[in-house]
Coordinates of C-alpha atoms and ligand atoms in Angstrom, one line a residue:
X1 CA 0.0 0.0 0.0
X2 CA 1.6 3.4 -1.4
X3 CA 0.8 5.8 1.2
X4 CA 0.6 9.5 -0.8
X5 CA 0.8 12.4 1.5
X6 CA -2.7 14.2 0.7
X7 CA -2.2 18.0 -0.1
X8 CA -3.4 19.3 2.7
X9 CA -6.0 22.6 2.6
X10 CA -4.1 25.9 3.2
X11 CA -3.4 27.0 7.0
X12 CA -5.7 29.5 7.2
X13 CA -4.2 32.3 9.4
X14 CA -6.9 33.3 11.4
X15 CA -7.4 37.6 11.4
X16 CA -4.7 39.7 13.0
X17 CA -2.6 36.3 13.2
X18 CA -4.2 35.3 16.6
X19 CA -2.3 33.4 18.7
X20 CA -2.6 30.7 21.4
X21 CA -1.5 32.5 24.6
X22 CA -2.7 31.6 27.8
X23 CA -3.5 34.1 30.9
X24 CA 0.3 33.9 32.1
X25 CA 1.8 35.3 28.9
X26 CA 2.6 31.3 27.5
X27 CA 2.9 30.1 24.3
X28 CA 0.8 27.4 23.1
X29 CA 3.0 25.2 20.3
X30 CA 2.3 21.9 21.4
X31 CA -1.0 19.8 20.6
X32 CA -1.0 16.3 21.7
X33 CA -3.9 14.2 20.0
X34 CA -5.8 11.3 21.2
X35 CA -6.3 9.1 18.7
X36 CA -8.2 6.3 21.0
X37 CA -8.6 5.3 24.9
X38 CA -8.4 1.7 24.2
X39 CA -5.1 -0.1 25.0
X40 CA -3.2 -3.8 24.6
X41 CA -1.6 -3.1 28.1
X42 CA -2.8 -2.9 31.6
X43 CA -0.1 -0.9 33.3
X44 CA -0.7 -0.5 36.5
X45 CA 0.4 3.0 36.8
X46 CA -2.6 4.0 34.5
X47 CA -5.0 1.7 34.1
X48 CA -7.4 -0.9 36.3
X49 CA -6.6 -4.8 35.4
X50 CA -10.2 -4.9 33.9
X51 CA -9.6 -2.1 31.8
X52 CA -12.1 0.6 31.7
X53 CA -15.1 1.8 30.4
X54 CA -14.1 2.5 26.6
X55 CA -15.5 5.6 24.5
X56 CA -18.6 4.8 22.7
X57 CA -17.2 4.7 18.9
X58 CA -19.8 7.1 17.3
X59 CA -18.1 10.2 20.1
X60 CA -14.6 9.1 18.6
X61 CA -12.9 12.1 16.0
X62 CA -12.7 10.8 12.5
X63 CA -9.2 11.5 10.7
X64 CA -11.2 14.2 9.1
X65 CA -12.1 16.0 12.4
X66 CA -8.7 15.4 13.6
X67 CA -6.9 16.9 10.8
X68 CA -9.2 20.1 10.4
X69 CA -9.0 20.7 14.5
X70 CA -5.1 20.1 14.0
X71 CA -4.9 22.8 10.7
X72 CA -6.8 25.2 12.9
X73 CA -4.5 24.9 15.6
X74 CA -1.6 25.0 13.7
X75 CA -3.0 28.7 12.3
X76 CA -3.1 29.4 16.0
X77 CA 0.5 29.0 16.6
X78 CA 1.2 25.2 17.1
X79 CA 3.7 23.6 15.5
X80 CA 4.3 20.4 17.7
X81 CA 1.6 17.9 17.4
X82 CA 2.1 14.8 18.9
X83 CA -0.2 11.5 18.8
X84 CA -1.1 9.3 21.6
X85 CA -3.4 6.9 22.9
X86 CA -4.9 5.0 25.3
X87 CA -2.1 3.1 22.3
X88 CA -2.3 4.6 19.2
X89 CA -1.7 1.6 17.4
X90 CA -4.3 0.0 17.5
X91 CA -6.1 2.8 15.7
X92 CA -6.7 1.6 12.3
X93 CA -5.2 3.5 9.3
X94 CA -3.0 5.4 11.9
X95 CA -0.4 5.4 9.4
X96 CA -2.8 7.4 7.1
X97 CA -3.8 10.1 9.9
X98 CA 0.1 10.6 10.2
X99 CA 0.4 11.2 6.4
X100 CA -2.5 13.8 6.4
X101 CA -1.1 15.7 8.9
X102 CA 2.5 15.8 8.2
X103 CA 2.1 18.3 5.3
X104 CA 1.5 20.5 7.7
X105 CA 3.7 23.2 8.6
X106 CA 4.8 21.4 11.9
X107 CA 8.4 21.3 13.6
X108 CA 7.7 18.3 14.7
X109 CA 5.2 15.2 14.1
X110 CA 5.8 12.1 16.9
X111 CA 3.7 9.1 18.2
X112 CA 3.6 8.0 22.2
X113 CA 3.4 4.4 22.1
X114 CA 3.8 1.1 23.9
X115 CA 5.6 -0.2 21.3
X116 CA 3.9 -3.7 20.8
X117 CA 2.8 -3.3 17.4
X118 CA 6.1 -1.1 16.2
X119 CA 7.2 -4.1 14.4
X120 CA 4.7 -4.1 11.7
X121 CA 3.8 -0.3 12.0
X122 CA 7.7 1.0 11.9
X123 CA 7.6 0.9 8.3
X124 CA 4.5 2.6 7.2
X125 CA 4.3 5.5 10.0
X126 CA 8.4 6.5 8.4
X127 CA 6.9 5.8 4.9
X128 CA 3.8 8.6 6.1
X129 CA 6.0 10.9 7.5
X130 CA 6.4 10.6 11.1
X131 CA 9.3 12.6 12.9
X132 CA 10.0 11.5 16.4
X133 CA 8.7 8.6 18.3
X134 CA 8.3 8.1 22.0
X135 CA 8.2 4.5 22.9
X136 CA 7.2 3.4 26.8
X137 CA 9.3 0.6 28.7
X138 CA 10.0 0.6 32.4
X139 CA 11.7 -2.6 32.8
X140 CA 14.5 -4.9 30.8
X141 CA 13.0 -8.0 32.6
X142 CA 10.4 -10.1 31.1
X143 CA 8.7 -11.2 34.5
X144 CA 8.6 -7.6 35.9
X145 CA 7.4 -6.5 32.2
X146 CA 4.2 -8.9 33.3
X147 CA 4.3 -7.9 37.0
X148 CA 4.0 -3.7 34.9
X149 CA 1.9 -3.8 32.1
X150 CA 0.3 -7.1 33.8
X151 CA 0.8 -9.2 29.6
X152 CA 4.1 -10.4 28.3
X153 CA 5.7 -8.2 25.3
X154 CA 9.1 -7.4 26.6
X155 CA 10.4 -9.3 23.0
X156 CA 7.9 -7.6 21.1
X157 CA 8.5 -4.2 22.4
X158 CA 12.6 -4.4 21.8
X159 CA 12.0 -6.1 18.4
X160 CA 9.5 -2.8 17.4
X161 CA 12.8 -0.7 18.7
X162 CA 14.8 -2.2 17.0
X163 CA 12.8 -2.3 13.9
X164 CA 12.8 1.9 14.4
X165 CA 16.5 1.9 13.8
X166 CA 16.0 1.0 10.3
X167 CA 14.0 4.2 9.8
X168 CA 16.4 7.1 10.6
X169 CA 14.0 9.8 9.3
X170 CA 12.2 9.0 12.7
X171 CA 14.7 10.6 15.0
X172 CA 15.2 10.7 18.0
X173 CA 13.7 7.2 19.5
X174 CA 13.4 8.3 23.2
X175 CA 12.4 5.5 25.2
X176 CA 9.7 6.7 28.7
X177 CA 10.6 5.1 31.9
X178 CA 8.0 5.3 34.5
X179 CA 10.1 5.7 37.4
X180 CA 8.3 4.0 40.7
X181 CA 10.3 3.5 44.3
X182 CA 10.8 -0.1 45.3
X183 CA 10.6 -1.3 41.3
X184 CA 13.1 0.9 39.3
X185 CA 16.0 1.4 41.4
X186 CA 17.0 -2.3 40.2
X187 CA 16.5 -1.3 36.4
X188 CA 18.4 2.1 36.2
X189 CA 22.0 0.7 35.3
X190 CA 20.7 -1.6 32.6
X191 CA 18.9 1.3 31.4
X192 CA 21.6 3.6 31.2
X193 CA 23.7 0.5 29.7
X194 CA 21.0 0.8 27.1
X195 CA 21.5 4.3 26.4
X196 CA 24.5 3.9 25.3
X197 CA 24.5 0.6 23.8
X198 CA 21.8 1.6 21.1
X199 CA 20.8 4.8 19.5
X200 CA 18.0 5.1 22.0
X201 CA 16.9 8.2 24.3
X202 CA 16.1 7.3 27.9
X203 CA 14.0 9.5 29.6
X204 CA 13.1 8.5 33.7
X205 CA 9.7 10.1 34.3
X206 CA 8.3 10.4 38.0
X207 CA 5.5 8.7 38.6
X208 CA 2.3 11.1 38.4
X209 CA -1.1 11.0 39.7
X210 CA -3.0 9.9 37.2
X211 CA -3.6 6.3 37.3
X212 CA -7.3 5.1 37.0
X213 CA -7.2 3.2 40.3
X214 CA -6.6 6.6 42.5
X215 CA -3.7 4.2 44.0
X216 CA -1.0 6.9 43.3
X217 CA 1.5 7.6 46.8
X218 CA 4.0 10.4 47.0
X219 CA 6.0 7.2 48.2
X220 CA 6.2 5.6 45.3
X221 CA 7.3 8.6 43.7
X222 CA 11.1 8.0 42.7
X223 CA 12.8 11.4 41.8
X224 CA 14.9 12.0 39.0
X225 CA 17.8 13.2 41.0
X226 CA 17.4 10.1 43.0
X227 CA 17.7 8.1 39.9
X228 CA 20.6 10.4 39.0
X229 CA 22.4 9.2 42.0
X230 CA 22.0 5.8 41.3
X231 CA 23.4 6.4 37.7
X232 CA 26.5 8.3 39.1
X233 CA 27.2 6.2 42.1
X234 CA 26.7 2.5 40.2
X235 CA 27.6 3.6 37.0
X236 CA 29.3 6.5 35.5
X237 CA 29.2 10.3 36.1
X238 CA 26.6 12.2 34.4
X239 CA 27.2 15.9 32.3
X240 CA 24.5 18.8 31.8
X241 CA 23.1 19.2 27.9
X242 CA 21.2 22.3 27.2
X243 CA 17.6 21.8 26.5
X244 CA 14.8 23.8 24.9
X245 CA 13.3 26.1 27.3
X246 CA 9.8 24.2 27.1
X247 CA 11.1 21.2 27.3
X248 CA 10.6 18.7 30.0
X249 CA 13.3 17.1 30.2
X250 CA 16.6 18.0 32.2
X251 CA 19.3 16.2 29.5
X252 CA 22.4 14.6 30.1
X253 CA 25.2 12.5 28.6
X254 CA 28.1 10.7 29.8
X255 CA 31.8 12.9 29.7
X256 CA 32.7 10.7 26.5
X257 CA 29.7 12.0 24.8
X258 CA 28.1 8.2 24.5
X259 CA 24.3 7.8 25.6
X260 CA 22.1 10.5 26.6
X261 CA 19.3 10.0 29.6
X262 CA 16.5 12.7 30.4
X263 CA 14.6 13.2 33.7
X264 CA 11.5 14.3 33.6
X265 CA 10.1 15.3 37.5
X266 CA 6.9 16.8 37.1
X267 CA 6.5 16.3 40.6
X268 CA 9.8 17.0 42.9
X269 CA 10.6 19.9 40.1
X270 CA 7.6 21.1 38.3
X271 CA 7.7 22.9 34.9
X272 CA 4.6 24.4 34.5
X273 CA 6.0 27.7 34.3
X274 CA 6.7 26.8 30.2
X275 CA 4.2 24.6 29.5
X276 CA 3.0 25.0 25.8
X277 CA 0.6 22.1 25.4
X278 CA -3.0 21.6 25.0
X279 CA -4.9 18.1 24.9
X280 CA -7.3 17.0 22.6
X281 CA -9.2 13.9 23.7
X282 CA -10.4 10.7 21.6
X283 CA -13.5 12.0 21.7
X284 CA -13.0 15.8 20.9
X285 CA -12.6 17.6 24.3
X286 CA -10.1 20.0 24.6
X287 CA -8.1 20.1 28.1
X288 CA -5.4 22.6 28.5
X289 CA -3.2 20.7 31.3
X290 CA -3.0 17.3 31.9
X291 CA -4.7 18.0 35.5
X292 CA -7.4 19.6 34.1
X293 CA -11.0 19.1 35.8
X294 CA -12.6 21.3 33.3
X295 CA -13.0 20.7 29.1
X296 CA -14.2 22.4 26.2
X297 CA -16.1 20.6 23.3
X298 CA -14.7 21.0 19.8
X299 CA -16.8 17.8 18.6
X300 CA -20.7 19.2 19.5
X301 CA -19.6 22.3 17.7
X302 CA -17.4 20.7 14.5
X303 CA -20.8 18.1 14.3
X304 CA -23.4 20.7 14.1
X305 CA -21.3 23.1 11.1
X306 CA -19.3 26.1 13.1
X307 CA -16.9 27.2 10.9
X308 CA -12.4 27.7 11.2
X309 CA -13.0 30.3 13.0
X310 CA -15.9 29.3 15.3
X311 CA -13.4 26.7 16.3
X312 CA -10.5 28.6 16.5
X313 CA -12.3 31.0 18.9
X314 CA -12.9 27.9 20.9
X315 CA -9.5 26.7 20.9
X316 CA -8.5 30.7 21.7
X317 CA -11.3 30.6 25.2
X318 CA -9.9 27.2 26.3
X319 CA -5.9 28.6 26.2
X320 CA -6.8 32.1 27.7
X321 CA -8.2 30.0 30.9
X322 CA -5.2 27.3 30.5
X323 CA -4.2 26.6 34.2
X324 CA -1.4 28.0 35.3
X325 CA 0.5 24.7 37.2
X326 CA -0.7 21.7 39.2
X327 CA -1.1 21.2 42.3
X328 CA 0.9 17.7 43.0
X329 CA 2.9 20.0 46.2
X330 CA 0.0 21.8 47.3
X331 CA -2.1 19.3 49.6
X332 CA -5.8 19.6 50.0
X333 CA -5.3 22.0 47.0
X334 CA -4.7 19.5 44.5
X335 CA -7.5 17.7 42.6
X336 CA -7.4 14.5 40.6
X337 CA -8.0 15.3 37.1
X338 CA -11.2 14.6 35.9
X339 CA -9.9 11.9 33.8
X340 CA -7.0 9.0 34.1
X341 CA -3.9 8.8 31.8
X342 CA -5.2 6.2 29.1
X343 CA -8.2 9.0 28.2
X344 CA -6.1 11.6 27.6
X345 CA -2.6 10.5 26.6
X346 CA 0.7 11.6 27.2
Ligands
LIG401 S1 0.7 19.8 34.8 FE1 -0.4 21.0 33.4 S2 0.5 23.0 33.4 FE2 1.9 21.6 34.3 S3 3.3 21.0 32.7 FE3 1.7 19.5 32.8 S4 0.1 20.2 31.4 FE4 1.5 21.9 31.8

């Protein structure tokens, strides 16, 4: 199957070149997309062993609604998109959403995935015109892959990375650590073994609040310096890269320039302060910070016939009330967000 990039319709700047700034002066340049809620894992940082109640299929976004939402945003500013799940893999035809939207004036055009199905997908998401790839593994061990995402794939996943390598126009391939006390202190080294071994990115992130159980404990949150520590003190010493301002990952390498690991603490180091991203659900709710409580509707409003700019004024309302941090740190102040991780991706 030839996959042909589709023309896509002009980015219509919208009047005066509107932009999506929030009420703290913030740039809004990232748009991460929800592709589905349904997933081949169980992890249990996210997601109940039984699964959970999946999306009715008639409130899921068509490629169509995606790709108009995404050209509407990107005439608002954004330039970043990136796709996610639930696991985006399983959505059918992804390979043909990624070629409609990578046409589109974007810096960059990457997938959030478990990996399981990278084998056989590797091929036509490069051939469509993917960028960057994000692939989650938080263990080197088959049996504490099962005891994590509670099914065997360890093979599967590393044969899908491996798979990546062949594809260099999908650069970089970071791999997503979640980092949990009392289970990743023991797969840090291998990790870091890993990061130099192959041309992989791995990024630690700290274990967040969002899992669908409500079991989440400030306990069980491993910090990235922690994890730093471990690197330095079992393994070798670690050196500074700069990174992009919104990024949210503090980079490093090792002093002979081999490997490169990220940490990523939204909780013992928070990075609201330069958050540019907005969420778009599977099922067309916009929620401008991962701890949202609140959403906006873009799919009532694309359904019943508003027009670019009826939804760009949407998208314009949402950012200007974009919250300004979460509130992990801040005790009774902090809320669960109104939804778990596998409904509104990474
Ligand atoms: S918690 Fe919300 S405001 Fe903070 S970085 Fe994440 S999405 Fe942005």
């Amino acid at each position: 199957m030839t996959l042909l990039a589709e023309p896509p319709t002009a980015v219509t700047p919208t009047s005066s070149q509107r932009r999506l700034v929030d009420g703290y002066g913030r740039h809004i340049s990232d748009l991460r997309i929800s592709v589905t809620d349904r997933c081949n894992f169980r992890c249990v940082y996210c997601m109940p062993e039984e699964g959970m109640q999946w999306l009715k299929r008639e409130t899921i976004l068509s490629f169509d609604e995606i790709q108009r939402i995404t050209r509407i945003a990107v005439g608002l500013g954004v330039d970043e998109v990136r796709l996610t799940g639930g696991e985006p893999t399983l959505r059918p035809g992804l390979p043909d959403l990624v070629a409609r939207l990578a046409p589109l004036p974007l810096k960059s055009l990457s997938l959030t995935t478990n990996g399981f199905l990278l084998k056989q997908q590797a091929q036509p998401l490069a051939q469509a015109g993917l960028k960057r790839i994000n692939v989650s593994l938080d263990t080197l061990q088959h049996d504490r892959f099962h005891q994590i995402a509670r099914r065997r794939g360890l093979d599967e996943v590393l044969a899908g990375l491996e798979e990546l390598e062949r594809y260099p126009s999908i650069a970089p391939i970071k791999v997503n650590v979640v980092a949990m006390r009392d289970f990743t202190e023991t797969e840090v080294v291998a990790f870091a073994e890993l990061s130099r071994r192959k041309p992989y990115v791995i990024r630690f992130i700290e274990f967040m609040p969002l899992d669908a159980d409500g079991n989440w404990q400030r306990e069980r949150v491993l910090s990235g310096d922690e994890i730093k520590a471990i690197i330095e003190r079992d393994f070798m010493p670690l050196v500074r890269v700069p990174a992009e301002p919104s990024s949210t990952s503090r980079r490093y390498t090792f002093a002979d320039g081999i490997g490169e690991i990220g940490f990523i603490n939204p909780v013992s180091q928070p990075f609201c302060g330069s958050c540019n991203r907005i969420r778009l659900t599977a099922d067309g709710q916009l929620r401008t910070c991962l701890f949202s409580i609140d959403e906006w509707d873009l799919r009532g409003p694309l359904r019943s016939g508003a027009s670019d700019a009826d939804i760009a004024d949407i998208l314009l309302e949402a950012v200007s009330h974009k919250e300004l941090k979460h509130k992990i740190n801040e005790g009774e102040a902090f809320q669960r967000a109104s939804r778990s991780m596998s409904q509104i991706g990474g």
